[in-house]
Amino acid sequence: MSYLMQVAIASDNMLLHRVTACAAAVGVHNPSTWVNDRAWQLSSTDGWVRAYKKAVADSGVPPGEDESAITDQMILAAVQKLRAEETTAPSE
């Protein structure tokens, strides 16, 4: 895992907007806040760093705008996983 790529992912506004759109579509309350609060968790999602790094090397398109880098399906899977973890986590 590359921490530099994690920082790039967590700072990629277009990618975070795409995740926000996904979160809204699946019914997350206040999706912008939800995504911003989880940007670092998202940046460490399995496969995202590798895909982002490859897109940086291969394409002139910013990775957050390249739907073939981190795909909508990858985003949906990450959102669903985080939501599932939140619903099964013990209350504090």
XYZ file of N, CA and C in Angstrom:
276
model
N 0.851 -1.180 0.000
C 0.000 0.000 0.000
C 0.889 1.234 0.000
N 0.507 2.188 -0.776
C 1.238 3.452 -0.862
C 0.473 4.529 -0.097
N 1.114 5.060 0.929
C 0.468 6.127 1.689
C 0.297 7.372 0.825
N 1.221 7.593 -0.102
C 1.093 8.732 -1.009
C -0.170 8.598 -1.856
N -0.435 7.404 -2.355
C -1.650 7.198 -3.144
C -2.896 7.294 -2.262
N -2.804 6.863 -1.015
C -3.937 7.019 -0.090
C -4.266 8.493 0.096
N -3.245 9.314 0.240
C -3.461 10.757 0.383
C -4.112 11.305 -0.879
N -3.624 10.877 -2.042
C -4.190 11.343 -3.307
C -5.663 10.960 -3.417
N -6.006 9.743 -3.031
C -7.393 9.287 -3.092
C -8.261 10.099 -2.134
N -7.805 10.257 -0.907
C -8.584 10.983 0.101
C -8.735 12.460 -0.251
N -7.899 12.957 -1.154
C -7.928 14.366 -1.565
C -8.549 14.577 -2.935
N -8.942 13.512 -3.609
C -9.468 13.598 -4.974
C -10.953 13.981 -4.919
N -11.220 15.270 -5.109
C -12.582 15.772 -4.962
C -13.572 15.098 -5.902
N -13.195 14.863 -7.147
C -14.133 14.241 -8.079
C -14.456 12.814 -7.633
N -13.452 12.083 -7.183
C -13.704 10.732 -6.691
C -14.623 10.774 -5.471
N -14.365 11.694 -4.563
C -15.225 11.803 -3.377
C -16.644 12.224 -3.755
N -16.777 13.053 -4.783
C -18.119 13.415 -5.267
C -18.825 12.190 -5.853
N -18.083 11.349 -6.554
C -18.673 10.117 -7.099
C -19.132 9.202 -5.963
N -18.329 9.106 -4.916
C -18.719 8.284 -3.763
C -19.950 8.895 -3.095
N -19.998 10.213 -3.009
C -21.157 10.892 -2.424
C -22.413 10.601 -3.235
N -22.306 10.617 -4.553
C -23.448 10.293 -5.411
C -23.925 8.868 -5.146
N -22.998 7.958 -4.993
C -23.344 6.568 -4.694
C -24.028 6.475 -3.335
N -23.449 7.136 -2.334
C -24.030 7.098 -0.986
C -25.450 7.650 -0.993
N -25.672 8.718 -1.725
C -27.022 9.290 -1.828
C -27.969 8.303 -2.495
N -27.485 7.642 -3.528
C -28.327 6.694 -4.273
C -28.750 5.496 -3.434
N -27.912 5.109 -2.476
C -28.269 3.955 -1.640
C -28.932 4.365 -0.326
N -29.225 5.662 -0.193
C -30.008 6.122 0.945
C -29.253 6.559 2.178
N -27.973 6.868 2.036
C -27.215 7.371 3.185
C -27.745 8.758 3.534
N -28.062 8.953 4.808
C -28.505 10.264 5.283
C -27.304 11.209 5.309
N -27.441 12.392 4.740
C -26.382 13.395 4.671
C -25.116 12.800 4.044
N -25.195 12.405 2.782
C -24.103 11.679 2.139
C -22.776 12.436 2.069
N -22.797 13.753 1.913
C -21.538 14.511 1.851
C -20.748 14.373 3.146
N -21.435 14.532 4.255
C -20.773 14.401 5.557
C -20.302 12.969 5.770
N -21.155 12.021 5.425
C -20.813 10.601 5.587
C -19.524 10.280 4.837
N -19.423 10.729 3.587
C -18.227 10.450 2.777
C -17.016 11.178 3.348
N -17.161 12.453 3.686
C -16.022 13.198 4.237
C -15.502 12.555 5.519
N -16.406 12.040 6.339
C -16.002 11.385 7.587
C -15.294 10.049 7.345
N -15.451 9.494 6.151
C -14.883 8.182 5.841
C -13.851 8.222 4.719
N -13.384 9.391 4.347
C -12.452 9.522 3.220
C -11.200 8.667 3.422
N -10.688 8.608 4.636
C -9.467 7.827 4.875
C -9.761 6.334 4.848
N -10.910 5.916 5.330
C -11.284 4.502 5.224
C -11.431 4.125 3.756
N -12.086 4.986 2.993
C -12.257 4.729 1.561
C -10.910 4.642 0.857
N -9.980 5.512 1.239
C -8.677 5.541 0.557
C -7.870 4.268 0.779
N -8.244 3.487 1.774
C -7.523 2.232 2.024
C -8.337 1.009 1.600
N -9.389 1.231 0.832
C -10.210 0.128 0.338
C -9.377 -0.787 -0.556
N -9.520 -2.090 -0.365
C -8.774 -3.061 -1.169
C -8.916 -2.759 -2.656
N -7.791 -2.675 -3.341
C -7.774 -2.480 -4.782
C -7.758 -1.035 -5.238
N -8.169 -0.109 -4.378
C -8.240 1.284 -4.796
C -6.860 1.896 -5.033
N -5.920 1.657 -4.150
C -4.587 2.239 -4.323
C -3.950 1.726 -5.606
N -4.047 0.441 -5.841
C -3.481 -0.151 -7.050
C -4.129 0.445 -8.300
N -5.440 0.539 -8.313
C -6.164 1.092 -9.464
C -5.838 2.563 -9.666
N -5.747 3.300 -8.598
C -5.458 4.735 -8.674
C -4.038 4.956 -9.197
N -3.104 4.190 -8.656
C -1.704 4.308 -9.068
C -1.549 3.971 -10.548
N -2.227 2.935 -11.009
C -2.174 2.552 -12.414
C -2.749 3.659 -13.296
N -3.859 4.243 -12.866
C -4.485 5.322 -13.638
C -3.566 6.543 -13.722
N -2.885 6.855 -12.645
C -1.937 7.979 -12.649
C -0.835 7.725 -13.673
N -0.347 6.501 -13.728
C 0.746 6.153 -14.638
C 0.290 6.053 -16.092
N -0.937 5.577 -16.335
C -1.383 5.245 -17.694
C -2.177 6.323 -18.410
N -2.800 7.220 -17.683
C -3.805 8.084 -18.291
C -3.504 9.556 -18.056
N -3.949 10.376 -18.976
C -3.858 11.814 -18.777
C -5.063 12.357 -18.040
N -6.032 11.492 -17.774
C -7.262 11.886 -17.088
C -7.048 11.725 -15.584
N -7.461 12.712 -14.791
C -7.358 12.534 -13.336
C -8.123 11.274 -12.909
N -7.522 10.450 -12.055
C -8.150 9.179 -11.695
C -9.582 9.285 -11.184
N -9.916 10.322 -10.459
C -11.281 10.472 -9.958
C -12.299 10.693 -11.067
N -11.818 11.155 -12.220
C -12.690 11.379 -13.378
C -12.650 10.215 -14.360
N -11.809 9.240 -14.095
C -11.648 8.086 -14.975
C -12.454 6.924 -14.409
N -13.631 6.702 -14.982
C -14.517 5.655 -14.460
C -13.967 4.246 -14.657
N -12.901 4.125 -15.423
C -12.287 2.804 -15.582
C -11.184 2.573 -14.549
N -10.811 3.599 -13.796
C -9.789 3.442 -12.751
C -10.446 2.850 -11.506
N -11.129 3.684 -10.769
C -11.953 3.194 -9.660
C -13.371 3.233 -10.198
N -13.900 2.060 -10.460
C -15.178 1.943 -11.151
C -16.356 2.222 -10.212
N -17.508 2.472 -10.814
C -18.718 2.658 -10.014
C -19.007 1.420 -9.172
N -18.737 0.248 -9.714
C -18.963 -0.985 -8.956
C -18.029 -1.059 -7.744
N -16.778 -0.620 -7.911
C -15.843 -0.585 -6.783
C -16.339 0.380 -5.707
N -16.864 1.517 -6.147
C -17.388 2.516 -5.210
C -18.590 1.950 -4.469
N -19.519 1.362 -5.195
C -20.715 0.781 -4.579
C -20.332 -0.291 -3.560
N -19.403 -1.156 -3.919
C -18.967 -2.217 -3.002
C -18.375 -1.625 -1.725
N -17.570 -0.561 -1.856
C -16.948 0.066 -0.686
C -18.004 0.718 0.207
N -18.958 1.410 -0.401
C -20.024 2.057 0.368
C -20.850 0.992 1.089
N -21.210 -0.058 0.393
C -22.009 -1.121 1.013
C -21.249 -1.787 2.156
N -19.961 -1.997 1.968
C -19.151 -2.631 3.012
C -19.087 -1.747 4.261
N -18.816 -0.458 4.076
C -18.743 0.449 5.222
C -20.084 0.530 5.943
N -21.165 0.605 5.183
C -22.494 0.656 5.809
C -22.779 -0.624 6.584
N -22.404 -1.765 6.024
C -22.633 -3.037 6.713
C -21.815 -3.102 8.001
N -20.586 -2.630 7.951
C -19.745 -2.616 9.158
C -20.347 -1.723 10.232
N -20.942 -0.621 9.820
C -21.544 0.318 10.780
C -22.778 -0.281 11.446
N -23.522 -1.058 10.695
C -24.747 -1.634 11.275
C -24.459 -2.841 12.148
N -23.296 -3.468 11.965
C -22.967 -4.637 12.777
C -21.993 -4.318 13.907
N -21.454 -3.089 13.925
C -20.501 -2.710 14.966
C -21.232 -2.560 16.287
N -20.609 -3.030 17.378
C -21.247 -2.866 18.694
C -21.335 -1.387 19.070
N -22.372 -1.020 19.758
C -22.556 0.363 20.205
C -21.554 0.668 21.300
N -21.127 1.929 21.334
C -20.180 2.341 22.373
C -20.913 2.856 23.579
